[in-house]
Amino acid sequence: MSFSQMFDKEHTVAGAGFNRWLVPPAALAIHLCIGMAYGFSVFWLPLSRAIGVTNPLACAKDLGFFEELFATNCDWKISSLVVMFQLFFIFLGGAAAILGGWLERVGPRKAGVVSALCWCGGLVVSALGIYLHQIILMWLGAGVIGGIGLGLGYISPVSTLIKWFPDRRGMATGMAIMGFGGGAMVGAPLADWLMRHFATPTSVGVWETFLTMAAIYFVFMMAGAFAYRIPANGWKPAGWTAPPAQVNNAMITNQHVHVSKAWRTPQFWLIWAVLCLNVTAGIGILGMASPLLQEVFGGHLIGLDLGFNDLSVAQKAQIATIAAGFTGLLSLFNIGGRFFWASLSDHIGRKMTYFAFFVIGFLLYGAIPTIGKSDHLALFVLSFCIILSMYGGGFATVPAYLADMFGSQMVGAIHGRLLTAWATAGVLGPMVVNSIREYQLNSGVPKAQAYDVTMYVLAGMLALGFVCNLLVRPVDKRHFMTEEELAHERKLASDKAAAANVGSAVGTSDVAPISHPVLILLAWSAVGIPMAIGIWITLQKALILFK
């Protein structure tokens, strides 16, 4: 086998004795790396003084927009740096939608390798942009090239895990997508430590940090990509047969819809709307969590009966620290919710899980203004923690929802197209929350009450999501592939070798003599230890909220 053949899909088919529990750590290795996209805010302040080092060196006021972009003698504005964050999710959604079909044909290993090259290569290009002080290179590097890597890395394990875990689809995708939510918990403290390590009197240490993290991430992501295995066609877990409830459940199909037809069905667009509305409500709050808590509770956070505007600079610094703990707590529930809700969906169904999101979310958003006015801090925090758990749970549950509706053959490609809902929500959510807040403040509404209307609007969005979810029905039979079309698609997807191995691979996974327990322990430790450290650091910050 040549080097290039190592990346081919047919060479990733698992043989007899392979243990399926080695696949989730491979997915987590990639998702923990690309999930650092959520933690890039740790770089904004240092980059805003990349020239001045100790203090930002402002550009001349008469400098034009394009002149400022290419200026090398003054610092960037944070508003210009944040463009990179926006590019992440625009290109994530675009790459996932456009390259999803290609991923299904070439397999998760090749897609994982390309993801590693793009994400880590983008960091290298951005490091060059910082060194040369050219923000265009930063946007192109991490934003565009890295964003493509994010899209491929995000969807690379979806169809593979669903095929390995037909009995626990939600739990399997929840484990992987949990890693994306946890990437910032691991990466942000690492980045902070590296910047302090590399900082000198003439450098804030960011470009060196980018290069170091690119190298670390490349090793982890390549290890994850090469650890990917796909099951042979017809494989199923040892001793498992579809339970009667699944056989008779019209919401779970045993057939397959081609991606070219799936996105033309009403079911696709209803689930698109379900995801978009759930994410819009959550992401808008996630981006404003810190100022929201500070402005609603003000001095009550430190035992003073004062509004936010009446606090001194020192007092505002105190409550900002508490609000940072609040943000950390939300991130923990965001991550935990991805695993909890997705796993629960295996038992109660995907549609019922989304019903829970919308009903519980509607009630909580509607109650939050009253809870805020009554100064029930613990209940206020708990409400948002539950909301953010459902925000994360929505991401983790939707791949299994799609597999139930459209089959598993092309679920990765279909999921890729559905992620345009995320890109839409990423713009819509912050815009709704910020616009209503600004309007309220300009109308003279006190800061403590500026979010009340926002909560009611978001509750209304969830009510609309409830209706969309209610309208989801089984896919019409005319959309499913015939046996001939399915065989053709599998041939295009290089599944011939997988089909040839079916006799030796069926039912061997969970009793695998070849997959030694030590190997499984090492694989899970490689991703579990960094994640546990990140959770511990975040938990320590969150505990400040209760002191």
Coordinates of C-alpha atoms in Angstrom, one line a residue:
M1 CA 0.0 0.0 0.0
S2 CA 1.4 3.4 -1.1
F3 CA 1.4 6.5 1.1
S4 CA -1.4 8.1 -0.9
Q5 CA -3.5 4.9 -0.6
M6 CA -3.5 5.2 3.2
F7 CA -6.0 8.1 2.9
D8 CA -8.4 6.1 0.7
K9 CA -11.8 5.2 2.1
E10 CA -11.4 1.5 1.2
H11 CA -8.3 1.3 3.4
T12 CA -10.2 2.5 6.5
V13 CA -12.7 -0.4 6.6
A14 CA -12.5 -2.0 10.0
G15 CA -11.6 -5.7 10.0
A16 CA -12.8 -8.4 12.3
G17 CA -12.0 -7.6 16.0
F18 CA -12.2 -3.8 15.8
N19 CA -13.7 -2.2 18.8
R20 CA -16.1 0.6 17.9
W21 CA -15.3 2.5 21.1
L22 CA -12.0 3.5 19.5
V23 CA -13.9 5.8 17.0
P24 CA -15.3 8.4 19.4
P25 CA -11.9 9.4 20.8
A26 CA -10.7 9.9 17.2
A27 CA -13.6 12.3 16.6
L28 CA -13.0 14.0 19.9
A29 CA -9.3 14.5 19.0
I30 CA -10.4 16.6 16.0
H31 CA -13.3 18.4 17.6
L32 CA -11.3 19.5 20.6
C33 CA -8.8 21.1 18.3
I34 CA -11.2 22.9 16.0
G35 CA -13.4 23.8 18.9
M36 CA -10.8 26.4 19.9
A37 CA -12.7 28.7 17.4
Y38 CA -15.1 29.4 20.3
G39 CA -12.1 30.6 22.4
F40 CA -10.5 33.1 20.0
S41 CA -11.6 36.0 22.1
V42 CA -8.6 35.3 24.3
F43 CA -6.5 36.8 21.5
W44 CA -8.3 40.0 20.9
L45 CA -6.9 42.2 23.6
P46 CA -3.2 41.1 23.1
L47 CA -3.6 41.5 19.3
S48 CA -5.1 45.0 19.8
R49 CA -1.7 46.0 21.2
A50 CA 0.6 43.9 19.0
I51 CA 2.6 47.1 18.1
G52 CA 2.3 49.1 21.3
V53 CA 2.8 45.9 23.4
T54 CA 1.9 47.5 26.7
N55 CA -0.8 49.9 25.4
P56 CA -2.6 50.0 22.0
L57 CA -1.0 52.4 19.5
A58 CA -3.9 54.0 17.7
C59 CA -3.8 54.8 14.0
A60 CA -3.9 58.3 12.8
K61 CA -7.5 59.6 12.6
D62 CA -7.2 60.7 9.0
L63 CA -6.2 57.2 7.9
G64 CA -8.6 55.7 5.4
F65 CA -10.2 52.3 5.9
F66 CA -7.9 50.4 3.4
E67 CA -4.8 52.3 4.5
E68 CA -5.6 51.3 8.1
L69 CA -5.9 47.6 7.1
F70 CA -2.4 47.6 5.6
A71 CA -0.8 49.9 8.1
T72 CA 2.2 48.3 10.0
N73 CA 2.9 51.2 12.5
C74 CA -0.4 51.2 14.5
D75 CA -2.6 48.6 16.2
W76 CA -5.7 46.9 15.0
K77 CA -9.1 47.6 16.4
I78 CA -10.9 44.8 18.2
S79 CA -13.9 45.3 15.8
S80 CA -11.5 44.4 12.9
L81 CA -10.1 41.4 14.7
V82 CA -13.6 40.0 15.5
V83 CA -14.2 39.7 11.7
M84 CA -12.1 36.5 11.9
F85 CA -14.6 35.0 14.3
Q86 CA -17.4 35.8 11.9
L87 CA -15.5 34.3 9.0
F88 CA -15.0 31.1 11.0
F89 CA -18.7 30.2 11.0
I90 CA -19.5 31.6 7.6
F91 CA -16.9 29.3 6.0
L92 CA -17.7 26.5 8.4
G93 CA -21.3 26.4 7.1
G94 CA -20.2 26.9 3.5
A95 CA -17.6 24.2 3.5
A96 CA -19.8 21.7 5.3
A97 CA -22.6 22.4 2.8
I98 CA -20.5 22.3 -0.3
L99 CA -18.0 19.5 0.6
G100 CA -20.4 17.2 2.5
G101 CA -21.0 15.0 -0.6
W102 CA -17.3 14.8 -1.3
L103 CA -16.7 13.7 2.3
E104 CA -19.2 10.9 2.0
R105 CA -17.3 9.6 -1.0
V106 CA -13.8 9.8 0.2
G107 CA -14.4 8.9 3.8
P108 CA -13.7 10.5 7.2
R109 CA -9.9 9.9 7.2
K110 CA -9.2 11.9 4.1
A111 CA -11.6 14.6 5.2
G112 CA -9.9 14.7 8.7
V113 CA -6.5 15.1 7.1
V114 CA -7.7 18.0 4.9
S115 CA -9.3 19.5 7.9
A116 CA -6.0 19.3 9.8
L117 CA -4.1 20.9 7.0
C118 CA -6.6 23.7 6.6
W119 CA -7.1 24.5 10.3
C120 CA -3.5 24.3 11.3
G121 CA -2.3 25.8 8.0
G122 CA -4.7 28.6 8.6
L123 CA -3.1 29.3 12.0
V124 CA 0.3 29.3 10.4
V125 CA -0.8 31.9 7.8
S126 CA -2.4 34.0 10.6
A127 CA 0.9 33.8 12.5
L128 CA 2.6 35.2 9.5
G129 CA 0.0 37.9 9.3
I130 CA 0.7 38.9 12.9
Y131 CA 4.4 38.9 12.4
L132 CA 4.1 41.1 9.3
H133 CA 1.2 43.0 10.9
Q134 CA -1.2 42.3 8.0
I135 CA -4.7 41.7 9.1
I136 CA -5.8 40.5 5.6
L137 CA -3.4 37.5 6.1
M138 CA -5.1 36.8 9.5
W139 CA -8.5 36.9 8.0
L140 CA -7.4 34.7 5.1
G141 CA -5.5 32.3 7.3
A142 CA -7.6 31.4 10.4
G143 CA -10.8 32.9 9.1
V144 CA -11.1 31.5 5.5
I145 CA -8.7 28.6 5.3
G146 CA -9.2 27.7 8.9
G147 CA -13.0 28.1 8.5
I148 CA -13.0 25.5 5.7
G149 CA -11.1 23.2 8.1
L150 CA -13.7 23.8 10.7
G151 CA -16.5 22.7 8.4
L152 CA -14.8 19.5 7.3
G153 CA -13.6 18.6 10.8
Y154 CA -17.0 19.2 12.3
I155 CA -18.9 16.9 10.0
S156 CA -16.2 14.3 9.3
P157 CA -17.2 11.9 12.1
V158 CA -21.0 12.3 11.9
S159 CA -22.0 9.5 9.4
T160 CA -19.2 7.3 10.6
L161 CA -20.3 7.4 14.3
I162 CA -24.0 6.9 13.3
K163 CA -23.0 3.8 11.3
W164 CA -21.0 2.4 14.2
F165 CA -23.7 3.1 16.8
P166 CA -27.0 2.3 15.2
D167 CA -28.3 1.5 18.6
R168 CA -27.2 4.8 20.2
R169 CA -27.0 7.4 17.5
G170 CA -27.7 10.3 19.7
M171 CA -25.1 9.3 22.3
A172 CA -22.4 8.7 19.6
T173 CA -22.8 12.1 17.9
G174 CA -23.2 13.8 21.3
M175 CA -19.8 12.5 22.4
A176 CA -18.1 14.0 19.3
I177 CA -19.9 17.3 19.2
M178 CA -19.3 17.7 22.9
G179 CA -15.7 18.0 22.0
F180 CA -16.4 21.0 19.8
G181 CA -18.1 22.8 22.7
G182 CA -15.1 21.8 24.9
G183 CA -12.4 23.0 22.6
A184 CA -12.3 26.5 24.0
M185 CA -12.1 25.2 27.6
V186 CA -8.9 23.3 26.7
G187 CA -7.5 25.8 24.1
A188 CA -8.1 29.1 25.8
P189 CA -6.1 28.3 29.0
L190 CA -3.4 26.8 26.9
A191 CA -3.3 29.9 24.7
D192 CA -3.2 32.2 27.7
W193 CA -0.2 30.3 29.2
L194 CA 1.6 30.2 25.9
M195 CA 1.2 34.0 25.3
R196 CA 2.6 34.7 28.8
H197 CA 5.5 32.3 28.1
F198 CA 6.4 33.9 24.7
A199 CA 5.7 37.5 25.7
T200 CA 8.8 39.8 25.6
P201 CA 9.2 43.6 25.8
T202 CA 8.8 43.7 22.1
S203 CA 6.2 41.0 21.5
V204 CA 2.8 40.1 23.0
G205 CA 3.6 36.4 22.1
V206 CA 0.6 35.7 19.9
W207 CA 2.2 34.7 16.6
E208 CA 4.5 32.3 18.5
T209 CA 1.4 30.9 20.3
F210 CA -0.4 30.4 16.9
L211 CA 2.6 28.4 15.6
T212 CA 2.9 26.3 18.7
M213 CA -0.9 25.5 18.8
A214 CA -0.8 24.7 15.1
A215 CA 1.9 22.1 15.7
I216 CA 0.0 20.6 18.7
Y217 CA -3.3 20.6 16.9
F218 CA -1.8 19.1 13.8
V219 CA -0.5 16.1 15.8
F220 CA -3.8 15.5 17.5
M221 CA -5.9 16.0 14.4
M222 CA -3.8 13.7 12.3
A223 CA -3.8 11.0 15.0
G224 CA -7.6 11.4 15.1
A225 CA -7.9 11.2 11.3
F226 CA -5.7 8.0 11.1
A227 CA -7.7 6.4 13.9
Y228 CA -10.9 6.7 12.0
R229 CA -12.4 3.4 10.8
I230 CA -15.7 2.7 9.0
P231 CA -17.8 -0.4 9.4
A232 CA -18.4 -2.8 6.6
N233 CA -21.8 -2.6 5.0
G234 CA -24.3 -4.5 7.0
W235 CA -22.3 -4.4 10.2
K236 CA -24.2 -4.3 13.4
P237 CA -23.2 -4.5 17.1
A238 CA -22.8 -8.0 18.5
G239 CA -26.2 -9.4 19.5
W240 CA -28.1 -6.3 18.6
T241 CA -31.2 -6.2 16.5
A242 CA -33.5 -3.2 15.9
P243 CA -36.1 -3.2 18.8
P244 CA -39.7 -3.5 17.8
A245 CA -40.3 0.2 18.7
Q246 CA -37.8 1.2 16.1
V247 CA -39.0 -1.2 13.4
N248 CA -42.5 0.2 13.8
N249 CA -41.5 3.8 14.3
A250 CA -42.3 5.7 11.1
M251 CA -40.0 8.5 12.2
I252 CA -37.0 6.2 11.9
T253 CA -36.4 4.9 8.4
N254 CA -34.3 1.9 7.3
Q255 CA -34.0 3.4 3.8
H256 CA -31.8 6.2 2.5
V257 CA -32.4 9.6 0.8
H258 CA -29.8 11.1 -1.6
V259 CA -28.5 14.5 -0.5
S260 CA -29.6 16.0 -3.8
K261 CA -33.2 15.1 -2.9
A262 CA -33.1 15.5 0.9
W263 CA -32.7 19.3 0.8
R264 CA -35.7 19.6 -1.4
T265 CA -38.0 17.9 1.1
P266 CA -40.2 19.8 3.5
Q267 CA -38.7 17.7 6.3
F268 CA -35.2 19.1 5.7
W269 CA -36.4 22.8 5.8
L270 CA -38.5 22.2 8.9
I271 CA -35.5 20.6 10.7
W272 CA -33.4 23.5 9.3
A273 CA -35.8 26.0 11.0
V274 CA -35.9 23.9 14.2
L275 CA -32.1 24.1 14.5
C276 CA -31.9 27.7 13.4
L277 CA -34.5 28.9 16.0
N278 CA -33.1 26.8 18.8
V279 CA -29.5 28.1 18.1
T280 CA -30.6 31.7 17.5
A281 CA -32.2 31.8 21.0
G282 CA -29.1 30.3 22.6
I283 CA -26.3 32.0 20.8
G284 CA -27.7 35.4 21.3
I285 CA -27.6 34.9 25.0
L286 CA -24.2 33.2 25.0
G287 CA -22.6 36.3 23.4
M288 CA -24.2 38.6 25.9
A289 CA -24.0 36.5 29.1
S290 CA -21.5 38.6 31.0
P291 CA -23.0 42.1 30.5
L292 CA -26.5 40.6 30.9
L293 CA -25.8 39.4 34.4
Q294 CA -23.9 42.5 35.4
E295 CA -26.6 44.9 34.1
V296 CA -29.6 43.0 35.5
F297 CA -28.2 42.4 39.0
G298 CA -25.6 45.3 39.3
G299 CA -24.4 45.7 42.9
H300 CA -26.6 42.9 44.2
L301 CA -23.9 40.6 43.0
I302 CA -21.6 41.9 45.7
G303 CA -24.2 42.7 48.4
L304 CA -24.9 46.3 47.4
D305 CA -28.3 47.8 46.7
L306 CA -27.0 49.7 43.7
G307 CA -27.7 49.7 40.0
F308 CA -24.9 49.0 37.4
N309 CA -24.4 52.7 36.5
D310 CA -24.1 53.6 40.2
L311 CA -21.1 51.3 40.8
S312 CA -17.5 52.5 41.0
V313 CA -14.8 51.3 38.7
A314 CA -13.5 48.9 41.3
Q315 CA -16.9 47.6 42.0
K316 CA -17.6 47.0 38.3
A317 CA -14.3 45.0 38.2
Q318 CA -15.6 42.9 41.0
I319 CA -18.9 42.0 39.3
A320 CA -17.1 41.5 36.0
T321 CA -15.1 38.7 37.7
I322 CA -18.3 37.1 38.9
A323 CA -19.9 37.5 35.5
A324 CA -16.8 35.6 34.0
G325 CA -17.7 32.8 36.4
F326 CA -21.2 32.9 35.1
T327 CA -20.0 32.6 31.5
G328 CA -17.7 29.6 32.5
L329 CA -20.7 27.9 34.1
L330 CA -22.8 28.3 31.0
S331 CA -20.0 26.8 28.9
L332 CA -20.0 23.7 31.2
F333 CA -23.7 23.3 30.7
N334 CA -23.4 23.9 27.0
I335 CA -20.9 21.0 26.8
G336 CA -22.7 18.7 29.2
G337 CA -26.0 19.3 27.5
R338 CA -24.6 18.0 24.2
F339 CA -24.0 14.6 25.7
F340 CA -27.0 14.5 28.0
W341 CA -29.7 15.6 25.6
A342 CA -28.4 13.6 22.7
S343 CA -28.2 10.5 24.8
L344 CA -31.7 11.1 26.2
S345 CA -32.9 11.4 22.6
D346 CA -32.0 7.7 22.1
H347 CA -34.7 6.8 24.6
I348 CA -37.5 9.4 24.0
G349 CA -36.9 10.2 20.3
R350 CA -35.4 13.2 18.5
K351 CA -38.8 14.9 17.9
M352 CA -39.7 14.6 21.6
T353 CA -36.3 15.9 22.6
Y354 CA -36.8 19.1 20.5
F355 CA -40.3 19.5 22.0
A356 CA -38.6 19.5 25.4
F357 CA -36.2 22.2 24.2
F358 CA -38.9 24.4 23.0
V359 CA -41.4 24.0 25.8
I360 CA -38.9 24.3 28.6
G361 CA -37.1 27.1 26.8
F362 CA -40.3 29.0 26.2
L363 CA -41.2 28.8 29.9
L364 CA -37.8 29.8 31.1
Y365 CA -37.4 32.8 28.7
G366 CA -40.8 34.0 29.7
A367 CA -40.1 33.7 33.4
I368 CA -36.6 35.3 33.4
P369 CA -37.7 38.9 33.5
T370 CA -39.7 38.2 36.6
I371 CA -36.9 36.2 38.2
G372 CA -34.5 39.1 37.5
K373 CA -36.8 41.6 39.1
S374 CA -37.1 39.5 42.2
D375 CA -33.4 39.2 42.7
H376 CA -33.3 35.4 42.7
L377 CA -29.7 35.0 41.5
A378 CA -29.5 31.3 41.9
L379 CA -32.8 30.7 40.0
F380 CA -31.7 33.2 37.3
V381 CA -28.4 31.4 36.8
L382 CA -30.0 28.0 36.9
S383 CA -32.5 29.1 34.2
F384 CA -29.7 30.1 31.8
C385 CA -27.7 27.0 32.5
I386 CA -30.7 24.9 31.5
I387 CA -31.2 27.0 28.4
L388 CA -27.5 26.7 27.4
S389 CA -27.6 22.9 27.9
M390 CA -30.5 22.8 25.4
Y391 CA -28.5 25.0 23.0
G392 CA -25.7 22.5 23.0
G393 CA -28.1 19.6 23.0
G394 CA -29.7 20.9 19.8
F395 CA -26.4 20.7 17.9
A396 CA -25.7 17.2 19.2
T397 CA -29.2 15.8 18.6
V398 CA -29.7 17.0 15.0
P399 CA -27.4 14.6 13.2
A400 CA -29.3 11.6 14.7
Y401 CA -32.6 13.4 13.8
L402 CA -31.4 13.6 10.2
A403 CA -30.3 9.9 10.2
D404 CA -33.7 8.9 11.5
M405 CA -35.4 10.8 8.7
F406 CA -33.1 10.4 5.7
G407 CA -31.1 7.3 6.5
S408 CA -27.4 7.0 7.3
Q409 CA -25.9 6.6 3.9
M410 CA -25.5 10.3 3.2
V411 CA -26.3 11.8 6.6
G412 CA -22.9 13.6 6.7
A413 CA -23.6 15.5 3.5
I414 CA -27.2 16.3 4.6
H415 CA -25.9 17.5 8.0
G416 CA -23.4 19.7 6.2
R417 CA -26.1 21.5 4.3
L418 CA -28.2 21.8 7.4
L419 CA -25.4 23.7 9.1
T420 CA -26.2 26.7 7.1
A421 CA -28.9 27.1 9.8
W422 CA -26.0 27.6 12.3
A423 CA -24.4 30.3 10.1
T424 CA -27.8 32.0 9.8
A425 CA -28.4 31.8 13.6
G426 CA -24.9 33.1 14.3
V427 CA -25.8 36.4 12.6
L428 CA -29.5 36.5 13.6
G429 CA -29.1 35.7 17.3
P430 CA -26.6 38.4 18.3
M431 CA -28.3 40.9 16.0
V432 CA -31.7 40.4 17.7
V433 CA -30.3 40.6 21.2
N434 CA -28.0 43.6 20.6
S435 CA -30.6 45.5 18.5
I436 CA -33.4 45.2 21.0
R437 CA -31.1 46.0 23.9
E438 CA -29.8 49.2 22.1
Y439 CA -33.3 50.3 21.3
Q440 CA -34.5 49.8 24.8
L441 CA -31.6 51.8 26.2
N442 CA -32.1 54.6 23.7
S443 CA -35.7 54.7 24.8
G444 CA -34.7 55.3 28.4
V445 CA -35.4 51.9 29.7
P446 CA -33.1 51.1 32.8
K447 CA -30.3 48.6 32.0
A448 CA -31.7 46.2 34.5
Q449 CA -34.9 45.9 32.4
A450 CA -33.3 46.3 28.9
Y451 CA -33.4 42.6 28.3
D452 CA -37.1 41.9 29.2
V453 CA -38.4 42.4 25.7
T454 CA -35.5 40.3 24.3
M455 CA -36.5 37.4 26.5
Y456 CA -40.1 37.5 25.2
V457 CA -39.0 37.7 21.6
L458 CA -36.7 34.7 22.1
A459 CA -39.6 32.9 23.7
G460 CA -41.6 33.7 20.7
M461 CA -38.9 32.2 18.4
L462 CA -39.0 29.0 20.4
A463 CA -42.8 28.8 20.1
L464 CA -42.3 29.1 16.3
G465 CA -39.7 26.3 16.6
F466 CA -42.3 24.1 18.4
V467 CA -44.7 24.5 15.5
C468 CA -42.0 23.6 12.9
N469 CA -41.0 20.5 14.9
L470 CA -44.7 19.6 15.2
L471 CA -45.0 19.7 11.4
V472 CA -42.2 17.2 10.8
R473 CA -43.6 14.0 9.3
P474 CA -41.9 10.9 7.9
V475 CA -40.3 11.4 4.5
D476 CA -42.4 10.4 1.5
K477 CA -41.4 7.0 0.0
R478 CA -40.8 8.6 -3.4
H479 CA -37.7 10.3 -2.1
F480 CA -35.9 7.2 -1.0
M481 CA -33.2 5.7 -3.2
T482 CA -33.9 2.4 -5.0
E483 CA -31.7 -0.6 -4.5
E484 CA -29.9 0.2 -7.8
E485 CA -29.4 3.9 -6.8
L486 CA -28.1 2.9 -3.4
A487 CA -25.7 0.3 -4.9
H488 CA -24.5 3.0 -7.4
E489 CA -23.9 5.5 -4.6
R490 CA -22.0 3.0 -2.5
K491 CA -19.8 2.2 -5.5
L492 CA -19.1 6.0 -5.9
A493 CA -18.4 6.1 -2.1
S494 CA -15.8 3.4 -2.4
D495 CA -17.9 1.0 -0.4
K496 CA -17.1 -2.0 -2.5
A497 CA -14.3 -3.1 -0.2
A498 CA -16.6 -2.6 2.8
A499 CA -19.2 -4.8 1.2
A500 CA -16.6 -7.5 0.6
N501 CA -15.6 -7.5 4.3
V502 CA -19.1 -7.7 5.6
G503 CA -19.0 -11.5 6.4
S504 CA -16.0 -11.2 8.6
A505 CA -16.9 -8.0 10.4
V506 CA -20.6 -8.4 11.4
G507 CA -21.1 -8.6 15.1
T508 CA -17.5 -8.6 16.1
S509 CA -17.0 -5.1 17.5
D510 CA -17.9 -5.3 21.1
V511 CA -16.1 -8.6 21.7
A512 CA -12.9 -7.6 19.9
P513 CA -9.9 -9.6 20.9
I514 CA -7.6 -7.5 18.7
S515 CA -8.6 -4.1 20.3
H516 CA -6.8 -4.5 23.6
P517 CA -8.3 -2.7 26.5
V518 CA -5.1 -0.8 27.1
L519 CA -5.3 0.7 23.6
I520 CA -8.9 1.9 24.3
L521 CA -7.8 3.3 27.7
L522 CA -4.9 5.2 26.0
A523 CA -7.1 6.6 23.3
W524 CA -9.7 7.9 25.7
S525 CA -7.0 9.2 28.0
A526 CA -5.5 11.2 25.2
V527 CA -8.7 13.2 24.8
G528 CA -10.1 12.8 28.3
I529 CA -7.2 14.2 30.3
P530 CA -7.0 17.6 28.4
M531 CA -10.8 17.9 28.6
A532 CA -10.9 17.1 32.3
I533 CA -8.2 19.8 32.9
G534 CA -10.2 22.3 30.9
I535 CA -13.4 21.5 32.8
W536 CA -11.5 21.8 36.2
I537 CA -10.1 25.3 35.2
T538 CA -13.6 26.4 34.1
L539 CA -15.2 25.0 37.2
Q540 CA -12.8 27.0 39.4
K541 CA -13.8 30.2 37.7
A542 CA -17.4 29.3 37.9
L543 CA -17.2 28.8 41.7
I544 CA -16.5 32.5 42.1
L545 CA -20.2 33.1 41.3
F546 CA -21.2 31.4 44.5
K547 CA -18.7 32.9 46.9

